[in-house]
Short mmCIF file of C-alpha atoms in Angstrom, two decimals:
data_model
loop_
_atom_site.label_atom_id
_atom_site.label_comp_id
_atom_site.label_asym_id
_atom_site.label_seq_id
_atom_site.Cartn_x
_atom_site.Cartn_y
_atom_site.Cartn_z
CA MET P 1 24.72 -139.46 -3.68
CA ALA P 2 21.96 -139.35 -6.32
CA GLU P 3 19.87 -141.80 -4.29
CA LYS P 4 20.27 -139.60 -1.21
CA LYS P 5 19.16 -136.52 -3.14
CA ASN P 6 16.13 -138.32 -4.55
CA ALA P 7 15.28 -139.65 -1.11
CA ALA P 8 15.14 -136.09 0.30
CA LEU P 9 12.72 -135.00 -2.42
CA ASP P 10 10.61 -138.14 -2.00
CA THR P 11 10.36 -137.45 1.73
CA LEU P 12 9.28 -133.86 1.12
CA LEU P 13 6.65 -134.93 -1.42
CA ASN P 14 5.26 -137.49 1.01
CA VAL P 15 5.06 -134.84 3.72
CA LEU P 16 3.12 -132.54 1.37
CA LYS P 17 0.72 -135.24 0.25
CA THR P 18 -0.17 -136.06 3.85
CA SER P 19 -0.12 -132.52 5.22
CA GLY P 20 -3.71 -131.46 4.62
CA ALA P 21 -2.67 -128.85 2.06
CA ASP P 22 -5.28 -128.53 -0.69
CA ALA P 23 -2.58 -128.00 -3.31
CA TRP P 24 1.19 -127.55 -3.42
CA GLU P 25 4.20 -126.70 -5.58
CA VAL P 26 7.84 -127.72 -5.17
CA THR P 27 10.89 -126.30 -6.92
CA ASP P 28 14.03 -128.41 -6.64
CA GLN P 29 16.96 -126.38 -7.96
CA GLU P 30 20.61 -127.33 -8.22
CA GLU P 31 23.40 -124.98 -9.27
CA LYS P 32 26.80 -126.33 -10.20
CA GLY P 33 29.34 -123.64 -10.88
CA TRP P 34 32.93 -122.54 -11.29
CA GLU P 35 34.19 -119.23 -9.93
CA PHE P 36 37.40 -117.37 -10.78
CA TYR P 37 38.85 -114.25 -9.15
CA PHE P 38 41.54 -112.29 -10.99
CA ILE P 39 43.72 -109.38 -9.87
CA ARG P 40 44.85 -107.68 -13.06
CA HIS P 41 45.19 -110.81 -15.17
CA SER P 42 46.64 -113.04 -12.45
CA LEU P 43 44.37 -115.70 -10.97
CA ASP P 44 44.00 -114.97 -7.26
CA GLN P 45 41.69 -117.85 -6.35
CA HIS P 46 39.09 -120.17 -7.81
CA ARG P 47 36.54 -122.60 -6.50
CA ALA P 48 33.69 -124.89 -7.49
CA LYS P 49 30.22 -124.93 -5.99
CA ASP P 50 27.34 -127.37 -5.94
CA VAL P 51 24.27 -125.97 -4.20
CA ARG P 52 20.83 -127.51 -4.05
CA SER P 53 17.66 -126.01 -2.58
CA PHE P 54 13.97 -126.79 -2.18
CA ASN P 55 11.25 -124.16 -2.29
CA VAL P 56 7.76 -125.16 -1.20
CA LYS P 57 4.44 -123.39 -1.66
CA VAL P 58 1.22 -124.69 -0.13
CA PHE P 59 -2.38 -123.66 -0.78
CA LYS P 60 -5.55 -123.76 1.35
CA LYS P 61 -9.03 -123.36 -0.14
CA PHE P 62 -11.86 -121.40 1.55
CA GLU P 63 -15.11 -121.13 -0.41
CA ASP P 64 -14.22 -118.81 -3.33
CA CYS P 65 -10.81 -117.94 -1.92
CA LEU P 66 -7.36 -119.45 -2.01
CA GLY P 67 -4.62 -118.83 0.52
CA SER P 68 -0.94 -119.57 -0.01
CA ALA P 69 2.38 -119.46 1.79
CA GLU P 70 5.88 -120.50 0.76
CA ALA P 71 9.30 -121.08 2.25
CA ALA P 72 12.69 -122.61 1.56
CA VAL P 73 13.25 -126.08 3.00
CA PRO P 74 16.83 -127.28 3.59
CA VAL P 75 17.69 -130.31 1.49
CA ASP P 76 19.24 -132.00 4.52
CA ALA P 77 16.26 -131.36 6.79
CA SER P 78 14.84 -134.36 8.62
CA GLU P 79 11.32 -135.57 7.93
CA ALA P 80 10.19 -134.08 11.24
CA GLU P 81 11.69 -130.71 10.31
CA MET P 82 10.04 -130.81 6.90
CA ARG P 83 6.69 -131.62 8.48
CA ARG P 84 6.97 -128.72 10.96
CA THR P 85 7.75 -126.33 8.13
CA VAL P 86 4.86 -127.52 5.97
CA GLU P 87 2.43 -127.44 8.89
CA GLY P 88 3.50 -123.87 9.57
CA LEU P 89 2.91 -122.96 5.93
CA CYS P 90 -0.57 -124.51 5.99
CA SER P 91 -1.35 -122.40 9.05
CA ASP P 92 -0.01 -119.24 7.42
CA ALA P 93 -1.95 -119.94 4.21
CA SER P 94 -5.20 -120.14 6.17
CA TYR P 95 -4.93 -116.41 6.93
CA VAL P 96 -4.68 -115.40 3.25
CA ARG P 97 -7.80 -114.76 1.17
CA ASN P 98 -7.04 -114.29 -2.53
CA PRO P 99 -9.70 -114.83 -5.21
CA ALA P 100 -9.59 -118.50 -6.16
CA TYR P 101 -7.52 -119.72 -9.08
CA THR P 102 -6.18 -123.10 -10.16
CA LEU P 103 -2.63 -124.32 -10.60
CA ASN P 104 -1.10 -125.22 -13.94
CA LYS P 105 -1.83 -128.71 -15.22
CA PRO P 106 0.35 -131.01 -17.35
CA CYS P 107 0.15 -130.24 -21.05
CA ALA P 108 1.28 -131.88 -24.24
CA ALA P 109 3.85 -129.20 -24.99
CA GLU P 110 7.07 -130.40 -26.52
CA ALA P 111 9.71 -131.12 -23.91
CA GLU P 112 12.91 -129.13 -23.85
CA LYS P 113 15.56 -130.41 -26.22
CA GLN P 114 19.03 -130.09 -24.73
CA ALA P 115 21.20 -129.61 -27.82
CA GLU P 116 24.42 -130.44 -26.03
CA GLU P 117 25.82 -130.95 -22.57
CA ILE P 118 26.57 -127.73 -20.71
CA ASP P 119 30.36 -127.69 -20.44
CA LEU P 120 31.42 -125.44 -17.57
CA GLU P 121 35.08 -125.84 -18.48
CA ALA P 122 34.46 -124.59 -22.02
CA ILE P 123 32.22 -121.71 -20.89
CA SER P 124 34.72 -120.62 -18.23
CA GLY P 125 37.57 -120.86 -20.72
CA ASP P 126 35.74 -118.62 -23.18
CA PHE P 127 35.26 -115.94 -20.54
CA ILE P 128 38.85 -116.16 -19.28
CA ARG P 129 40.31 -115.88 -22.78
CA THR P 130 38.01 -112.98 -23.63
CA LEU P 131 38.95 -110.98 -20.53
CA ALA P 132 42.63 -111.68 -21.13
CA SER P 133 42.42 -110.34 -24.69
CA VAL P 134 40.69 -107.02 -23.98
CA PRO P 135 42.76 -104.27 -25.64
CA GLU P 136 44.24 -102.18 -22.81
CA THR P 137 46.45 -99.09 -22.94
CA GLU P 138 49.06 -97.55 -20.66
CA THR P 139 46.36 -95.39 -19.10
CA GLU P 140 43.26 -97.62 -19.23
CA ASP P 141 43.24 -101.20 -18.02
CA LEU P 142 41.39 -103.90 -16.13
CA ASN P 143 41.99 -103.66 -12.40
CA SER P 144 40.29 -106.92 -11.47
CA TYR P 145 37.49 -109.21 -12.57
CA GLU P 146 35.45 -112.15 -11.36
CA ILE P 147 33.91 -114.86 -13.53
CA PHE P 148 31.01 -117.06 -12.47
CA ALA P 149 29.86 -119.87 -14.76
CA SER P 150 26.98 -122.08 -13.66
CA LYS P 151 24.71 -124.86 -14.83
CA ILE P 152 21.20 -124.55 -13.41
CA THR P 153 18.95 -127.59 -13.18
CA ARG P 154 15.43 -126.74 -12.03
CA ARG P 155 12.78 -129.37 -11.44
CA PHE P 156 9.22 -128.24 -10.81
CA LEU P 157 6.43 -130.44 -9.43
CA ASN P 158 2.89 -129.65 -8.31
CA SER P 159 -0.17 -131.42 -6.95
CA GLU P 160 -1.83 -131.34 -10.40
CA GLY P 161 0.77 -133.75 -11.77
CA ILE P 162 3.31 -131.48 -13.41
CA ASP P 163 6.89 -132.78 -13.21
CA VAL P 164 9.22 -130.92 -15.57
CA THR P 165 12.96 -130.28 -15.53
CA VAL P 166 14.94 -127.57 -17.31
CA THR P 167 18.70 -127.17 -17.52
CA TYR P 168 20.44 -124.04 -18.76
CA PRO P 169 23.71 -122.10 -18.35
CA SER P 170 23.88 -118.90 -16.32
CA SER P 171 27.03 -116.79 -16.09
CA MET P 172 28.18 -113.46 -14.76
CA VAL P 173 31.26 -111.27 -15.07
CA GLU P 174 32.07 -108.46 -12.64
CA ALA P 175 34.81 -106.14 -13.85
CA VAL P 176 36.62 -103.11 -12.44
CA THR P 177 38.62 -100.81 -14.72
CA ASN P 178 41.03 -97.96 -14.01
CA ALA P 179 41.78 -94.90 -16.11
CA ARG P 180 44.55 -92.39 -15.35
CA LYS P 181 45.44 -88.91 -16.61
CA ASP P 182 47.66 -86.14 -15.21
CA GLY P 183 47.78 -87.60 -11.73
CA HIS P 184 44.05 -88.28 -11.57
CA GLU P 185 42.49 -91.74 -11.61
CA ILE P 186 38.96 -93.08 -11.90
CA GLU P 187 37.60 -96.55 -11.25
CA LEU P 188 34.51 -98.01 -12.92
CA TYR P 189 32.53 -101.16 -12.10
CA ARG P 190 30.27 -103.20 -14.38
CA MET P 191 28.32 -106.42 -14.10
CA PHE P 192 27.58 -108.47 -17.22
CA LYS P 193 25.12 -111.37 -17.19
CA ALA P 194 24.79 -114.05 -19.85
CA GLY P 195 24.26 -117.74 -20.43
CA THR P 196 27.34 -118.60 -22.45
CA CYS P 197 30.06 -116.21 -23.59
CA ASP P 198 29.53 -113.97 -26.59
CA ARG P 199 33.19 -113.07 -27.06
CA GLU P 200 32.64 -110.26 -29.55
CA GLN P 201 29.94 -108.51 -27.54
CA LEU P 202 31.79 -108.87 -24.22
CA THR P 203 34.95 -107.46 -25.80
CA ARG P 204 32.94 -104.49 -27.10
CA ASP P 205 31.33 -103.99 -23.68
CA LEU P 206 34.67 -103.98 -21.86
CA THR P 207 36.33 -101.75 -24.47
CA GLU P 208 33.41 -99.33 -24.10
CA MET P 209 33.95 -99.43 -20.35
CA LEU P 210 37.62 -98.49 -20.75
CA THR P 211 36.66 -95.63 -23.05
CA CYS P 212 34.12 -94.36 -20.51
CA GLY P 213 36.83 -94.29 -17.85
CA ARG P 214 39.15 -92.33 -20.13
CA ASP P 215 36.49 -89.79 -21.07
CA ARG P 216 35.23 -89.35 -17.51
CA LEU P 217 38.60 -87.76 -16.70
CA VAL P 218 38.14 -84.95 -19.23
CA THR P 219 34.48 -84.04 -18.74
CA VAL P 220 33.10 -80.56 -18.23
CA PRO P 221 29.86 -79.75 -16.35
CA THR P 222 26.72 -80.46 -18.32
CA PRO P 223 25.11 -77.17 -19.42
CA ALA P 224 21.43 -76.45 -18.77
CA LEU P 225 19.91 -77.48 -22.09
CA GLN P 226 16.29 -77.19 -20.96
CA LYS P 227 14.58 -79.33 -23.64
CA ALA P 228 16.87 -81.47 -25.79
CA ASP P 229 17.17 -84.61 -27.85
CA VAL P 230 18.71 -87.37 -25.75
CA VAL P 231 20.26 -90.52 -27.21
CA PHE P 232 20.52 -93.82 -25.31
CA SER P 233 23.00 -96.42 -26.54
CA THR P 234 24.01 -98.37 -23.42
CA ASP P 235 22.20 -100.43 -20.79
CA PRO P 236 20.02 -97.56 -19.39
CA ALA P 237 18.07 -97.94 -22.67
CA LEU P 238 16.77 -101.21 -21.25
CA GLN P 239 14.59 -99.25 -18.84
CA LEU P 240 12.85 -97.54 -21.75
CA TYR P 241 11.82 -100.81 -23.33
CA GLU P 242 11.10 -102.64 -20.09
CA TYR P 243 8.36 -100.07 -19.59
CA PHE P 244 6.42 -101.73 -22.43
CA MET P 245 7.14 -105.21 -21.08
CA ASP P 246 6.09 -104.31 -17.53
CA ARG P 247 2.84 -102.66 -18.57
CA THR P 248 1.74 -105.74 -20.52
CA ASN P 249 2.27 -107.96 -17.46
CA THR P 250 -0.95 -109.43 -16.08
CA SER P 251 -0.07 -108.50 -12.50
CA MET P 252 0.25 -104.82 -13.45
CA VAL P 253 -2.96 -104.90 -15.51
CA PHE P 254 -5.14 -106.70 -12.96
CA ARG P 255 -4.01 -104.53 -10.07
CA GLY P 256 -4.71 -101.36 -12.03
CA MET P 257 -1.09 -100.25 -12.22
CA SER P 258 -1.35 -100.48 -16.01
CA ASP P 259 -4.47 -99.32 -17.85
CA TRP P 260 -3.36 -100.78 -21.17
CA LYS P 261 -5.96 -102.82 -23.01
CA VAL P 262 -5.57 -105.06 -26.03
CA GLY P 263 -5.85 -102.84 -29.08
CA ASP P 264 -4.50 -99.70 -27.40
CA ALA P 265 -1.85 -97.76 -29.31
CA VAL P 266 0.97 -97.41 -26.77
CA ALA P 267 4.17 -97.22 -28.83
CA PRO P 268 5.50 -95.93 -32.16
CA GLU P 269 3.70 -97.61 -35.06
CA ASN P 270 6.85 -99.42 -36.19
CA MET P 271 7.57 -101.03 -32.82
CA THR P 272 7.05 -104.73 -32.07
CA VAL P 273 7.76 -106.22 -28.65
CA LYS P 274 7.84 -110.00 -28.28
CA ALA P 275 8.38 -112.57 -25.59
CA VAL P 276 10.57 -115.29 -27.06
CA ARG P 277 11.48 -118.78 -25.94
CA THR P 278 15.22 -118.46 -26.55
CA LEU P 279 17.91 -115.89 -27.31
CA PRO P 280 21.54 -116.74 -28.13
CA ASN P 281 23.73 -116.60 -25.01
CA SER P 282 20.81 -115.71 -22.72
CA SER P 283 20.83 -116.96 -19.13
CA ARG P 284 17.04 -117.40 -19.27
CA ASN P 285 16.66 -120.07 -21.96
CA ALA P 286 14.30 -122.44 -20.16
CA ALA P 287 11.45 -124.37 -21.77
CA TYR P 288 9.14 -123.94 -18.74
CA ASP P 289 8.51 -121.02 -16.44
CA PRO P 290 8.87 -121.25 -12.62
CA GLU P 291 5.27 -122.52 -12.35
CA GLY P 292 5.69 -125.30 -14.91
CA ALA P 293 3.96 -123.55 -17.82
CA PRO P 294 5.58 -124.00 -21.25
CA ILE P 295 7.24 -120.85 -22.58
CA ARG P 296 6.58 -119.90 -26.20
CA ASP P 297 7.06 -116.99 -28.56
CA LEU P 298 4.34 -114.37 -28.12
CA ALA P 299 3.84 -110.87 -29.54
CA LEU P 300 2.96 -108.36 -26.80
CA VAL P 301 3.01 -105.11 -28.80
CA GLU P 302 2.68 -105.23 -32.57
CA ASN P 303 2.81 -102.17 -34.85
CA GLY P 304 2.61 -100.05 -31.72
CA LYS P 305 -0.58 -101.68 -30.36
CA VAL P 306 -1.06 -104.07 -27.43
CA VAL P 307 -1.95 -107.53 -28.73
CA SER P 308 -1.43 -109.74 -25.68
CA TYR P 309 -0.42 -109.95 -22.03
CA TRP P 310 2.07 -112.22 -20.26
CA GLY P 311 2.49 -113.24 -16.64
CA GLY P 312 2.20 -115.80 -13.87
CA ARG P 313 -0.74 -118.12 -13.33
CA GLN P 314 -2.64 -116.22 -10.63
CA PHE P 315 -3.12 -112.81 -12.23
CA SER P 316 -3.35 -114.22 -15.74
CA GLN P 317 -6.24 -116.42 -14.71
CA TYR P 318 -7.95 -113.47 -13.06
CA LEU P 319 -7.89 -111.85 -16.52
CA GLY P 320 -9.37 -114.96 -18.12
CA MET P 321 -6.13 -116.26 -19.64
CA ASP P 322 -5.71 -120.01 -19.20
CA SER P 323 -2.54 -120.62 -21.23
CA SER P 324 -0.34 -117.91 -19.78
CA PHE P 325 3.33 -118.06 -18.83
CA SER P 326 6.01 -115.89 -17.29
CA ALA P 327 8.20 -114.72 -20.14
CA SER P 328 11.97 -115.04 -19.84
CA ASN P 329 13.41 -113.42 -22.99
CA PHE P 330 12.24 -110.37 -24.95
CA THR P 331 12.96 -108.71 -28.28
CA VAL P 332 12.12 -105.24 -29.60
CA SER P 333 12.24 -104.64 -33.34
CA GLY P 334 10.95 -102.38 -36.09
CA GLY P 335 13.60 -99.67 -36.24
CA THR P 336 13.77 -97.95 -39.61
CA GLU P 337 16.82 -95.71 -39.20
CA SER P 338 20.51 -96.43 -38.90
CA ALA P 339 22.42 -95.78 -35.69
CA GLU P 340 24.47 -93.22 -37.60
CA ALA P 341 21.38 -91.32 -38.72
CA LEU P 342 20.06 -91.17 -35.16
CA ARG P 343 23.32 -89.54 -34.08
CA SER P 344 22.99 -86.58 -36.45
CA GLY P 345 22.47 -82.92 -35.55
CA ASP P 346 22.51 -81.57 -31.99
CA PHE P 347 21.82 -83.97 -29.13
CA LEU P 348 23.10 -85.32 -25.81
CA GLU P 349 24.13 -88.97 -25.77
CA VAL P 350 24.22 -90.24 -22.19
CA VAL P 351 26.17 -93.47 -21.82
CA GLU P 352 26.37 -93.62 -18.04
CA PHE P 353 24.02 -92.56 -15.25
CA SER P 354 24.62 -92.76 -11.51
CA ASP P 355 21.08 -94.12 -11.52
CA PHE P 356 18.38 -94.17 -14.17
CA ASN P 357 14.78 -95.16 -13.70
CA VAL P 358 11.61 -95.34 -15.75
CA ASP P 359 8.67 -95.74 -13.38
CA SER P 360 6.45 -98.47 -14.81
CA ILE P 361 3.36 -97.00 -13.14
CA THR P 362 3.69 -93.24 -13.66
CA GLY P 363 6.05 -93.26 -16.63
CA ASP P 364 8.30 -90.67 -15.01
CA ILE P 365 11.94 -90.92 -16.04
CA ALA P 366 14.92 -89.54 -14.13
CA GLY P 367 18.65 -90.07 -14.05
CA GLU P 368 21.78 -88.24 -12.90
CA ILE P 369 24.38 -87.96 -15.66
CA ARG P 370 27.79 -89.47 -14.97
CA LEU P 371 29.03 -89.39 -18.56
CA GLY P 372 27.48 -87.96 -21.67
CA TYR P 373 28.62 -86.65 -25.04
CA LEU P 374 27.17 -83.30 -26.01
CA HIS P 375 26.92 -82.85 -29.77
CA GLN P 376 26.53 -79.17 -30.66
CA ASN P 377 27.39 -77.43 -33.89
CA GLY P 378 29.54 -80.33 -35.06
CA LYS P 379 31.57 -80.44 -31.84
CA VAL P 380 31.54 -83.34 -29.32
CA THR P 381 32.19 -82.57 -25.64
CA PRO P 382 32.28 -85.15 -22.80
CA VAL P 383 30.06 -83.88 -19.94
CA CYS P 384 29.17 -84.93 -16.41
CA GLY P 385 26.58 -83.83 -13.84
CA GLY P 386 23.05 -82.60 -14.19
CA SER P 387 20.14 -84.85 -15.00
CA VAL P 388 17.69 -86.12 -17.60
CA SER P 389 13.98 -86.24 -16.75
CA GLY P 390 10.55 -86.23 -18.31
CA SER P 391 7.33 -88.14 -18.86
CA PHE P 392 8.01 -91.27 -20.88
CA PRO P 393 4.44 -91.63 -22.21
CA GLU P 394 4.94 -88.22 -23.83
CA LEU P 395 8.56 -88.78 -24.87
CA ALA P 396 7.66 -92.17 -26.38
CA LYS P 397 5.63 -90.31 -29.01
CA THR P 398 8.92 -88.87 -30.29
CA MET P 399 10.82 -92.15 -29.99
CA ARG P 400 13.11 -93.14 -32.87
CA PHE P 401 15.18 -96.31 -32.74
CA SER P 402 17.75 -98.05 -34.88
CA LYS P 403 17.59 -101.00 -37.20
CA GLU P 404 20.73 -102.30 -35.50
CA SER P 405 20.23 -104.24 -32.26
CA ARG P 406 22.14 -104.79 -29.05
CA GLN P 407 21.60 -107.64 -26.60
CA TYR P 408 21.69 -107.33 -22.83
CA ASN P 409 21.52 -110.92 -21.59
CA ASN P 410 17.85 -111.89 -22.04
CA VAL P 411 16.67 -108.74 -23.85
CA LEU P 412 17.42 -107.71 -27.45
CA ILE P 413 16.65 -104.05 -28.12
CA PRO P 414 17.56 -101.38 -30.67
CA ALA P 415 21.21 -100.36 -30.32
CA VAL P 416 20.41 -96.63 -30.41
CA THR P 417 17.27 -94.84 -29.20
CA ARG P 418 16.54 -91.13 -29.51
CA LEU P 419 13.96 -89.13 -27.55
CA SER P 420 13.06 -85.52 -28.33
CA GLY P 421 12.11 -82.95 -25.74
CA ALA P 422 13.60 -84.47 -22.60
CA THR P 423 14.44 -82.06 -19.78
CA VAL P 424 18.20 -81.72 -19.25
CA THR P 425 19.20 -79.92 -16.07
CA GLY P 426 22.72 -78.52 -16.03
CA ALA P 427 25.32 -79.49 -13.45
CA GLU P 428 25.34 -75.98 -12.03
CA ASN P 429 21.58 -76.25 -11.33
CA ALA P 430 21.61 -79.81 -9.98
#
């Protein structure tokens, strides 16, 4: 079987080398995984998968321009089929005129060190035991859940001589909970992504989910608060911090969608945003990016100022960066206050939106409230409806964030974030 797989790749490489393409890239990715489907806590079905795919990108040069086109190529395609696909890509690439840039070349970066074999049985077992141990009540419980545990092996080759392979775990849990009260019932859905299982964090996430279901049943309409302090302590907070990550991306900068320059003050003075090579339990712990560039730790925002950009080869090279990479994990640090201190006084803590978005270009934020906790005069009231909106570049000037952290797969951010002066529209005005 291994010989057959290698033969397919060898055939594809030979087709590319004789195709007339001026340059090329190939990604050979295999995913081996286990899947489990539970109703309540009873296993309904399970299966294993082993999927392999080729992705090919070809380049054609024209004076000071470079055209490209890419497509998936079936692993079981015949040589004739591969050649037709590649010839079609060469033709398509001839119609594209991007400013010229060069592909990544091999470097002397340290190869990935696989600490131990990725054990799908152990990873799956950790998830199954964690889901089975979630503390349920007579009125809040898990309706169903699905567990997906995979081992990804990605090999990248290009015409410059790069040939690197990375292997990492990638997992996902989809859960549905039910909460009941006085003849009413509500169902909530969540998706959790990770590499391996962090049992403590997943238990906290699922317990939080059960609590949200319980409290959704006793909400009152959100009042019109006009301008208010809003606290973020769940995954919508990611959007706030991804704004800084997006606007330091070379694609955004080159295309004028971000006007941030190195040295600009763009965040609170105590904030540091970094791209990091690894994070515990992340599903993005690869030593090389999808274009074969080695991933390393890199500060993007330090003490509130832009210090570097990150991004793929094309736009990074347009900005004069020759050792760029596409980051896979990020951390945000520098909080000086406790989570408890950030939850003092009057404020609205929104833990669930129907949708929440921070526009990376305009900075506009908007989200419809599904569940929030209104803290007023020492009283806490669960609320629903209405919305939160505002201009994040302005709100970021008021941003306070905790010393404590919370991880969402490949991003580690402050556990609690507080913004002052956000617009809160009441449910009756929505």
